[in-house]
């Protein structure tokens, strides 16, 4: 197990949006503890995705437990500021939401395919009726963009293997391994028609959306920075 603590990659702007997203997610989670009914009302349920389209966005701000939100917010805190610095505050917020929607679409495709393979009918045993929550799809987009934009940045990582240690790992290695992990277990669950409760295809879809965004806009942004500072 490896947990990112911070990156060695300074920014030039204050991450207003990243910190606001962390605050909103934590605030919503506290409200979830008070009123758990909002999870069923605002989670992403594939069977209701088009009749209740607000769920494509609202699910990003809900979480399934303390470990779920803590893990997601650590990743957003570590990697979000640099991506926000690169794109600017408003554009980053727009992209973050778009990556979350792309992640939900990938999850929708995966569970719809599973439902077809199951030949399931009705809500019982049909993955189309299983609610999905969490910011991890949108944050996966942040990771995809970060790996393309800053592949050589060093990630200070707390590792839990034989001993607990702190090591610096290149972003391409840390995030690349994370993505391979999502691919492996996502494919395994898809083939075996099983579910661990983790929306691996949402992570995969969000990551690909973020990486493609960075591949498209990286050079354009770099030219702008060169002109600005020269």
Short mmCIF file of C-alpha atoms in Angstrom, two decimals:
data_model
loop_
_atom_site.label_atom_id
_atom_site.label_comp_id
_atom_site.label_asym_id
_atom_site.label_seq_id
_atom_site.Cartn_x
_atom_site.Cartn_y
_atom_site.Cartn_z
CA UNK A 1 0.00 0.00 0.00
CA UNK A 2 1.26 3.49 -0.83
CA UNK A 3 -0.26 6.83 0.17
CA UNK A 4 0.79 10.15 -1.40
CA UNK A 5 1.54 12.87 1.15
CA UNK A 6 2.67 15.74 -1.08
CA UNK A 7 4.38 16.44 -4.37
CA UNK A 8 7.66 18.25 -4.93
CA UNK A 9 6.14 20.56 -7.52
CA UNK A 10 5.59 24.18 -6.45
CA UNK A 11 2.74 26.24 -7.87
CA UNK A 12 2.51 29.95 -8.67
CA UNK A 13 -1.14 30.47 -7.82
CA UNK A 14 -3.27 29.76 -4.76
CA UNK A 15 -5.47 26.65 -5.26
CA UNK A 16 -8.82 28.27 -4.44
CA UNK A 17 -10.88 25.69 -6.33
CA UNK A 18 -9.04 22.64 -5.02
CA UNK A 19 -9.46 23.76 -1.42
CA UNK A 20 -13.08 24.73 -2.03
CA UNK A 21 -13.80 21.28 -3.46
CA UNK A 22 -12.22 19.63 -0.43
CA UNK A 23 -14.30 21.83 1.89
CA UNK A 24 -17.54 21.15 0.01
CA UNK A 25 -16.95 17.39 -0.04
CA UNK A 26 -16.24 17.30 3.68
CA UNK A 27 -19.26 19.49 4.45
CA UNK A 28 -21.55 17.29 2.35
CA UNK A 29 -20.18 14.17 4.04
CA UNK A 30 -20.95 15.61 7.46
CA UNK A 31 -24.48 16.32 6.24
CA UNK A 32 -24.68 12.72 4.98
CA UNK A 33 -24.02 11.53 8.53
CA UNK A 34 -26.95 13.64 9.72
CA UNK A 35 -29.26 12.82 6.82
CA UNK A 36 -28.24 9.51 5.13
CA UNK A 37 -31.29 9.65 2.84
CA UNK A 38 -29.51 12.08 0.51
CA UNK A 39 -27.27 9.24 -0.70
CA UNK A 40 -30.17 7.39 -2.35
CA UNK A 41 -31.57 10.65 -3.68
CA UNK A 42 -28.38 12.02 -5.25
CA UNK A 43 -26.14 8.98 -5.91
CA UNK A 44 -25.44 7.92 -9.47
CA UNK A 45 -27.87 5.12 -10.25
CA UNK A 46 -27.31 4.01 -13.87
CA UNK A 47 -30.95 3.01 -14.35
CA UNK A 48 -32.00 6.56 -13.41
CA UNK A 49 -29.15 8.39 -15.14
CA UNK A 50 -31.22 9.86 -17.96
CA UNK A 51 -34.54 10.32 -16.20
CA UNK A 52 -32.77 12.12 -13.32
CA UNK A 53 -29.73 13.69 -15.02
CA UNK A 54 -28.66 15.73 -11.98
CA UNK A 55 -27.17 12.51 -10.61
CA UNK A 56 -24.32 12.76 -13.14
CA UNK A 57 -22.94 15.64 -11.03
CA UNK A 58 -24.34 15.23 -7.52
CA UNK A 59 -22.77 11.81 -6.95
CA UNK A 60 -19.32 13.44 -7.06
CA UNK A 61 -19.93 15.12 -3.71
CA UNK A 62 -21.16 12.06 -1.82
CA UNK A 63 -19.03 9.39 -0.15
CA UNK A 64 -19.57 5.95 1.31
CA UNK A 65 -17.58 6.28 4.51
CA UNK A 66 -14.74 7.97 6.36
CA UNK A 67 -11.95 6.05 4.60
CA UNK A 68 -13.59 6.74 1.25
CA UNK A 69 -13.64 10.51 1.65
CA UNK A 70 -10.26 10.73 3.42
CA UNK A 71 -8.56 8.81 0.61
CA UNK A 72 -10.22 10.87 -2.11
CA UNK A 73 -9.47 14.19 -0.46
CA UNK A 74 -5.80 13.31 0.05
CA UNK A 75 -5.43 12.62 -3.66
CA UNK A 76 -7.31 15.80 -4.59
CA UNK A 77 -5.20 17.86 -2.16
CA UNK A 78 -1.87 16.46 -3.40
CA UNK A 79 -2.49 16.55 -7.15
CA UNK A 80 -5.25 19.13 -7.66
CA UNK A 81 -3.28 22.31 -6.98
CA UNK A 82 -0.83 21.84 -9.85
CA UNK A 83 -3.52 21.00 -12.38
CA UNK A 84 -5.50 24.02 -11.21
CA UNK A 85 -2.36 26.14 -11.50
CA UNK A 86 -1.89 24.97 -15.08
CA UNK A 87 -5.43 25.53 -16.33
CA UNK A 88 -6.59 28.39 -14.14
CA UNK A 89 -9.32 28.32 -11.49
CA UNK A 90 -12.52 28.44 -13.56
CA UNK A 91 -11.25 26.16 -16.30
CA UNK A 92 -10.03 23.65 -13.74
CA UNK A 93 -13.43 23.57 -12.06
CA UNK A 94 -15.13 23.03 -15.42
CA UNK A 95 -12.72 20.25 -16.36
CA UNK A 96 -13.05 18.62 -12.95
CA UNK A 97 -16.81 18.34 -13.37
CA UNK A 98 -16.44 17.17 -16.96
CA UNK A 99 -14.00 14.45 -15.89
CA UNK A 100 -16.47 13.35 -13.23
CA UNK A 101 -19.22 13.08 -15.83
CA UNK A 102 -16.91 11.15 -18.16
CA UNK A 103 -16.12 8.79 -15.30
CA UNK A 104 -19.83 8.26 -14.63
CA UNK A 105 -20.39 7.52 -18.31
CA UNK A 106 -17.64 4.87 -18.26
CA UNK A 107 -19.24 3.36 -15.17
CA UNK A 108 -22.64 3.43 -16.88
CA UNK A 109 -21.24 1.57 -19.90
CA UNK A 110 -19.59 -1.06 -17.70
CA UNK A 111 -22.63 -1.84 -15.56
CA UNK A 112 -25.00 -1.74 -18.54
CA UNK A 113 -22.80 -4.31 -20.24
CA UNK A 114 -22.74 -6.41 -17.08
CA UNK A 115 -26.51 -6.19 -16.77
CA UNK A 116 -26.87 -7.42 -20.36
CA UNK A 117 -24.52 -10.32 -19.66
CA UNK A 118 -26.40 -11.13 -16.46
CA UNK A 119 -29.72 -10.82 -18.31
CA UNK A 120 -30.93 -9.30 -15.06
CA UNK A 121 -34.42 -7.87 -14.85
CA UNK A 122 -35.73 -5.51 -12.21
CA UNK A 123 -33.85 -3.90 -9.35
CA UNK A 124 -32.82 -7.10 -7.51
CA UNK A 125 -29.39 -8.32 -8.63
CA UNK A 126 -29.20 -5.78 -11.44
CA UNK A 127 -26.07 -3.57 -11.26
CA UNK A 128 -27.98 -0.84 -13.10
CA UNK A 129 -29.76 -0.17 -9.81
CA UNK A 130 -26.66 -0.12 -7.61
CA UNK A 131 -25.90 3.45 -6.45
CA UNK A 132 -22.40 4.81 -6.97
CA UNK A 133 -20.94 7.72 -5.02
CA UNK A 134 -17.62 9.49 -4.70
CA UNK A 135 -15.32 12.10 -6.17
CA UNK A 136 -12.82 9.46 -7.29
CA UNK A 137 -13.92 9.57 -10.94
CA UNK A 138 -13.28 13.31 -11.20
CA UNK A 139 -10.08 12.98 -9.17
CA UNK A 140 -8.96 10.23 -11.54
CA UNK A 141 -9.20 12.88 -14.24
CA UNK A 142 -6.92 15.08 -12.15
CA UNK A 143 -4.44 12.20 -11.91
CA UNK A 144 -4.53 11.61 -15.66
CA UNK A 145 -3.88 15.28 -16.39
CA UNK A 146 -1.14 15.45 -13.75
CA UNK A 147 0.75 12.46 -15.16
CA UNK A 148 0.78 13.99 -18.64
CA UNK A 149 1.68 17.51 -17.46
CA UNK A 150 4.20 16.63 -14.73
CA UNK A 151 5.51 13.10 -15.35
CA UNK A 152 8.84 13.76 -13.61
CA UNK A 153 7.44 15.46 -10.52
CA UNK A 154 8.39 13.65 -7.32
CA UNK A 155 5.63 12.31 -5.08
CA UNK A 156 6.51 11.94 -1.40
CA UNK A 157 4.86 8.64 -0.59
CA UNK A 158 4.19 6.76 2.64
CA UNK A 159 4.61 3.06 1.86
CA UNK A 160 3.29 0.13 3.87
CA UNK A 161 5.10 -3.02 2.82
CA UNK A 162 7.53 -4.90 5.06
CA UNK A 163 8.30 -1.65 6.88
CA UNK A 164 6.71 1.79 6.86
CA UNK A 165 8.91 4.18 4.90
CA UNK A 166 8.84 7.54 3.14
CA UNK A 167 10.07 7.57 -0.44
CA UNK A 168 9.91 9.94 -3.39
CA UNK A 169 8.44 8.33 -6.50
CA UNK A 170 8.20 9.91 -9.97
CA UNK A 171 4.64 10.84 -10.87
CA UNK A 172 4.71 8.68 -14.00
CA UNK A 173 5.56 5.61 -11.90
CA UNK A 174 3.16 6.29 -9.03
CA UNK A 175 0.15 7.23 -11.14
CA UNK A 176 1.02 4.73 -13.86
CA UNK A 177 1.01 1.87 -11.35
CA UNK A 178 -2.27 3.16 -9.93
CA UNK A 179 -3.84 3.11 -13.41
CA UNK A 180 -2.59 -0.42 -14.16
CA UNK A 181 -4.14 -1.52 -10.86
CA UNK A 182 -7.51 -0.05 -11.91
CA UNK A 183 -7.29 -1.71 -15.32
CA UNK A 184 -6.45 -5.12 -13.88
CA UNK A 185 -9.19 -5.24 -11.28
CA UNK A 186 -11.71 -3.53 -13.53
CA UNK A 187 -11.16 -6.15 -16.23
CA UNK A 188 -11.23 -8.96 -13.65
CA UNK A 189 -14.59 -7.85 -12.26
CA UNK A 190 -16.00 -7.30 -15.73
CA UNK A 191 -14.99 -10.77 -16.95
CA UNK A 192 -16.12 -12.59 -13.81
CA UNK A 193 -19.34 -10.54 -13.51
CA UNK A 194 -18.49 -9.82 -9.88
CA UNK A 195 -18.40 -6.54 -7.98
CA UNK A 196 -16.23 -5.45 -5.07
CA UNK A 197 -18.15 -2.21 -4.64
CA UNK A 198 -15.35 -0.19 -6.27
CA UNK A 199 -16.25 1.58 -9.52
CA UNK A 200 -13.03 0.73 -11.35
CA UNK A 201 -14.37 1.75 -14.74
CA UNK A 202 -15.27 5.17 -13.36
CA UNK A 203 -11.61 5.56 -12.36
CA UNK A 204 -10.47 4.34 -15.77
CA UNK A 205 -12.84 6.63 -17.64
CA UNK A 206 -11.97 9.67 -15.55
CA UNK A 207 -8.23 9.03 -15.92
CA UNK A 208 -8.44 8.70 -19.70
CA UNK A 209 -10.52 11.88 -19.95
CA UNK A 210 -8.00 13.82 -17.87
CA UNK A 211 -5.00 12.46 -19.75
CA UNK A 212 -6.55 13.26 -23.13
CA UNK A 213 -7.38 16.78 -21.97
CA UNK A 214 -3.77 17.36 -20.94
CA UNK A 215 -2.43 15.88 -24.18
CA UNK A 216 -4.62 18.26 -26.18
CA UNK A 217 -3.93 21.43 -24.18
CA UNK A 218 -0.42 20.91 -22.80
CA UNK A 219 1.51 22.46 -25.69
CA UNK A 220 -0.92 25.35 -26.10
CA UNK A 221 -0.57 26.27 -22.43
CA UNK A 222 3.23 25.96 -22.51
CA UNK A 223 3.46 28.41 -25.43
CA UNK A 224 1.31 30.85 -23.48
CA UNK A 225 3.56 30.63 -20.42
CA UNK A 226 6.66 31.18 -22.54
CA UNK A 227 5.20 34.33 -24.04
CA UNK A 228 3.96 35.57 -20.67
CA UNK A 229 7.26 35.23 -18.82
CA UNK A 230 9.48 36.39 -21.64
#
